[in-house]
PDB file of C-alpha atoms in Angstrom:
ATOM      1  CA  UNK A  28       0.024   0.096   0.141  1.00  0.00           C
ATOM      2  CA  UNK A  29       1.053   3.631  -0.989  1.00  0.00           C
ATOM      3  CA  UNK A  30       0.880   6.245   1.948  1.00  0.00           C
ATOM      4  CA  UNK A  31       1.865   9.976   1.691  1.00  0.00           C
ATOM      5  CA  UNK A  32       1.910  12.555   4.376  1.00  0.00           C
ATOM      6  CA  UNK A  33       1.594  16.418   3.756  1.00  0.00           C
ATOM      7  CA  UNK A  34       0.552  16.666   7.609  1.00  0.00           C
ATOM      8  CA  UNK A  35       2.788  18.042  10.208  1.00  0.00           C
ATOM      9  CA  UNK A  36       4.083  14.574  11.432  1.00  0.00           C
ATOM     10  CA  UNK A  37       2.481  11.487  12.605  1.00  0.00           C
ATOM     11  CA  UNK A  38       2.675   7.771  12.510  1.00  0.00           C
ATOM     12  CA  UNK A  39       3.071   6.107   9.122  1.00  0.00           C
ATOM     13  CA  UNK A  40       2.504   2.298   8.831  1.00  0.00           C
ATOM     14  CA  UNK A  41       2.238   1.847   5.142  1.00  0.00           C
ATOM     15  CA  UNK A  42       4.789  -0.372   3.385  1.00  0.00           C
ATOM     16  CA  UNK A  43       6.033   2.452   1.160  1.00  0.00           C
ATOM     17  CA  UNK A  44       5.246   5.995   0.757  1.00  0.00           C
ATOM     18  CA  UNK A  45       6.254   9.734   0.652  1.00  0.00           C
ATOM     19  CA  UNK A  46       6.589  12.446   3.283  1.00  0.00           C
ATOM     20  CA  UNK A  47       6.089  15.855   1.767  1.00  0.00           C
ATOM     21  CA  UNK A  48       6.798  19.249   3.265  1.00  0.00           C
ATOM     22  CA  UNK A  49       4.396  20.811   5.576  1.00  0.00           C
ATOM     23  CA  UNK A  50       2.944  24.152   4.203  1.00  0.00           C
ATOM     24  CA  UNK A  51       1.450  25.215   7.754  1.00  0.00           C
ATOM     25  CA  UNK A  52       2.452  27.567  10.482  1.00  0.00           C
ATOM     26  CA  UNK A  53       3.911  24.640  12.844  1.00  0.00           C
ATOM     27  CA  UNK A  54       7.702  24.875  12.964  1.00  0.00           C
ATOM     28  CA  UNK A  55       8.539  21.120  14.146  1.00  0.00           C
ATOM     29  CA  UNK A  56       7.138  18.141  12.505  1.00  0.00           C
ATOM     30  CA  UNK A  57       7.880  14.367  13.544  1.00  0.00           C
ATOM     31  CA  UNK A  58       6.950  11.553  11.461  1.00  0.00           C
ATOM     32  CA  UNK A  59       7.472   8.044  13.013  1.00  0.00           C
ATOM     33  CA  UNK A  60       7.659   5.419  10.278  1.00  0.00           C
ATOM     34  CA  UNK A  61       6.807   1.913  11.497  1.00  0.00           C
ATOM     35  CA  UNK A  62       6.981  -1.300   9.444  1.00  0.00           C
ATOM     36  CA  UNK A  63       5.634  -4.573  10.505  1.00  0.00           C
ATOM     37  CA  UNK A  64       8.147  -6.791  12.449  1.00  0.00           C
ATOM     38  CA  UNK A  65      10.634  -8.565  10.529  1.00  0.00           C
ATOM     39  CA  UNK A  66      11.089  -5.653   8.229  1.00  0.00           C
ATOM     40  CA  UNK A  67      13.524  -2.593   8.145  1.00  0.00           C
ATOM     41  CA  UNK A  68      12.814   0.742   7.250  1.00  0.00           C
ATOM     42  CA  UNK A  69      14.734   2.587   4.293  1.00  0.00           C
ATOM     43  CA  UNK A  70      14.481   6.120   3.573  1.00  0.00           C
ATOM     44  CA  UNK A  71      15.550   7.858   0.631  1.00  0.00           C
ATOM     45  CA  UNK A  72      16.070  11.759   0.732  1.00  0.00           C
ATOM     46  CA  UNK A  73      15.965  13.421  -2.660  1.00  0.00           C
ATOM     47  CA  UNK A  74      18.257  16.339  -3.239  1.00  0.00           C
ATOM     48  CA  UNK A  75      17.365  18.991  -0.600  1.00  0.00           C
ATOM     49  CA  UNK A  76      17.100  22.741  -0.945  1.00  0.00           C
ATOM     50  CA  UNK A  77      16.413  23.920   2.453  1.00  0.00           C
ATOM     51  CA  UNK A  78      17.877  27.120   3.726  1.00  0.00           C
ATOM     52  CA  UNK A  79      20.660  26.314   6.006  1.00  0.00           C
ATOM     53  CA  UNK A  80      20.825  27.676   9.396  1.00  0.00           C
ATOM     54  CA  UNK A  81      16.983  28.421   9.181  1.00  0.00           C
ATOM     55  CA  UNK A  82      15.488  24.823   8.558  1.00  0.00           C
ATOM     56  CA  UNK A  83      16.595  21.234   8.404  1.00  0.00           C
ATOM     57  CA  UNK A  84      15.658  17.705   8.227  1.00  0.00           C
ATOM     58  CA  UNK A  85      16.725  15.217  10.820  1.00  0.00           C
ATOM     59  CA  UNK A  86      16.783  11.414  10.438  1.00  0.00           C
ATOM     60  CA  UNK A  87      16.732   8.960  13.550  1.00  0.00           C
ATOM     61  CA  UNK A  88      17.302   5.198  13.787  1.00  0.00           C
ATOM     62  CA  UNK A  89      14.321   4.155  15.933  1.00  0.00           C
ATOM     63  CA  UNK A  90      11.844   6.136  18.075  1.00  0.00           C
ATOM     64  CA  UNK A  91      12.632   9.846  18.490  1.00  0.00           C
ATOM     65  CA  UNK A  92      15.114  10.606  21.246  1.00  0.00           C
ATOM     66  CA  UNK A  93      18.012  12.989  22.297  1.00  0.00           C
ATOM     67  CA  UNK A  94      20.516  11.595  19.818  1.00  0.00           C
ATOM     68  CA  UNK A  95      20.121  12.519  16.032  1.00  0.00           C
ATOM     69  CA  UNK A  96      21.871  10.522  13.241  1.00  0.00           C
ATOM     70  CA  UNK A  97      21.776  13.230  10.619  1.00  0.00           C
ATOM     71  CA  UNK A  98      20.727  16.713  10.238  1.00  0.00           C
ATOM     72  CA  UNK A  99      20.876  17.926   6.643  1.00  0.00           C
ATOM     73  CA  UNK A 100      19.665  20.977   4.875  1.00  0.00           C
ATOM     74  CA  UNK A 101      20.906  20.918   1.440  1.00  0.00           C
ATOM     75  CA  UNK A 102      22.577  19.454  -1.535  1.00  0.00           C
ATOM     76  CA  UNK A 103      22.783  15.888  -0.798  1.00  0.00           C
ATOM     77  CA  UNK A 104      20.813  12.902  -1.729  1.00  0.00           C
ATOM     78  CA  UNK A 105      21.152   9.824   0.555  1.00  0.00           C
ATOM     79  CA  UNK A 106      19.621   6.569   1.645  1.00  0.00           C
ATOM     80  CA  UNK A 107      19.441   5.360   5.132  1.00  0.00           C
ATOM     81  CA  UNK A 108      18.466   1.807   6.441  1.00  0.00           C
ATOM     82  CA  UNK A 109      17.195   1.605   9.903  1.00  0.00           C
ATOM     83  CA  UNK A 110      18.690  -1.115  12.225  1.00  0.00           C
ATOM     84  CA  UNK A 111      14.824  -1.918  13.027  1.00  0.00           C
ATOM     85  CA  UNK A 112      11.209  -1.548  11.791  1.00  0.00           C
ATOM     86  CA  UNK A 113      10.881   2.022  13.149  1.00  0.00           C
ATOM     87  CA  UNK A 114      12.600   5.203  11.882  1.00  0.00           C
ATOM     88  CA  UNK A 115      11.963   8.792  12.885  1.00  0.00           C
ATOM     89  CA  UNK A 116      12.012  11.915  10.566  1.00  0.00           C
ATOM     90  CA  UNK A 117      11.753  15.346  11.778  1.00  0.00           C
ATOM     91  CA  UNK A 118      11.441  18.765   9.801  1.00  0.00           C
ATOM     92  CA  UNK A 119      12.219  21.771  11.885  1.00  0.00           C
ATOM     93  CA  UNK A 120      12.349  25.421  10.719  1.00  0.00           C
ATOM     94  CA  UNK A 121      12.616  28.688  12.450  1.00  0.00           C
ATOM     95  CA  UNK A 122       9.392  30.797  12.831  1.00  0.00           C
ATOM     96  CA  UNK A 123       8.414  33.235  10.250  1.00  0.00           C
ATOM     97  CA  UNK A 124      10.666  31.585   7.875  1.00  0.00           C
ATOM     98  CA  UNK A 125       8.532  29.883   4.837  1.00  0.00           C
ATOM     99  CA  UNK A 126       9.024  26.174   4.681  1.00  0.00           C
ATOM    100  CA  UNK A 127      11.000  24.849   1.364  1.00  0.00           C
ATOM    101  CA  UNK A 128       9.906  21.961  -0.435  1.00  0.00           C
ATOM    102  CA  UNK A 129      11.133  18.330   0.159  1.00  0.00           C
ATOM    103  CA  UNK A 130      10.104  15.072  -0.691  1.00  0.00           C
ATOM    104  CA  UNK A 131      11.289  11.925   1.344  1.00  0.00           C
ATOM    105  CA  UNK A 132      10.412   8.436   0.137  1.00  0.00           C
ATOM    106  CA  UNK A 133      10.512   5.300   2.371  1.00  0.00           C
ATOM    107  CA  UNK A 134       9.742   1.548   2.092  1.00  0.00           C
ATOM    108  CA  UNK A 135      10.316  -1.558   4.070  1.00  0.00           C
ATOM    109  CA  UNK A 136      12.613  -4.380   3.313  1.00  0.00           C
ATOM    110  CA  UNK A 137      12.466  -7.954   4.835  1.00  0.00           C
ATOM    111  CA  UNK A 138      15.162  -8.578   7.353  1.00  0.00           C
ATOM    112  CA  UNK A 139      17.765 -10.715   5.692  1.00  0.00           C
ATOM    113  CA  UNK A 140      17.672  -9.104   2.341  1.00  0.00           C
ATOM    114  CA  UNK A 141      19.238  -5.933   3.692  1.00  0.00           C
ATOM    115  CA  UNK A 142      23.066  -4.977   2.812  1.00  0.00           C
ATOM    116  CA  UNK A 143      23.693  -3.940   6.542  1.00  0.00           C
ATOM    117  CA  UNK A 144      22.417  -0.954   8.119  1.00  0.00           C
ATOM    118  CA  UNK A 145      23.585   2.586   7.969  1.00  0.00           C
ATOM    119  CA  UNK A 146      24.088   5.141   5.396  1.00  0.00           C
ATOM    120  CA  UNK A 147      24.683   4.115   1.715  1.00  0.00           C
ATOM    121  CA  UNK A 148      25.631   7.725   0.777  1.00  0.00           C
ATOM    122  CA  UNK A 149      26.509  10.124   3.419  1.00  0.00           C
ATOM    123  CA  UNK A 150      26.215  14.021   3.515  1.00  0.00           C
ATOM    124  CA  UNK A 151      28.955  16.377   3.001  1.00  0.00           C
ATOM    125  CA  UNK A 152      29.696  17.850   6.567  1.00  0.00           C
ATOM    126  CA  UNK A 153      29.602  21.358   4.894  1.00  0.00           C
ATOM    127  CA  UNK A 154      25.898  20.815   4.413  1.00  0.00           C
ATOM    128  CA  UNK A 155      24.891  20.445   8.137  1.00  0.00           C
ATOM    129  CA  UNK A 156      23.397  23.238   9.681  1.00  0.00           C
TER     130      UNK A 156
END
């Protein structure tokens, strides 16, 4: 099943889908992607053109917590494979700054078919906010 979200956050349980940028007034949006047990979440971030210093996307392996895996604002395409069936994605921007567009694609893969966890392509440190 396909799923998509242009809302500000929420729980996404579809096997695959898109997270699209939120156009409303809220400045922090958190999406939790949850696959069925026995699957891992894979997230593909298409090239970003966010305003560094004013907005970013953060990817976390598992549930939302104090430690982030990557904050990125522009110029990169990367794929991340979670170590479990849960991944958290956060979009944050400063108030009064208009949201830039972005699209993130997620899907699940059965455990045993993955190529090891972690980044398959990493961000350039100069692109971090």
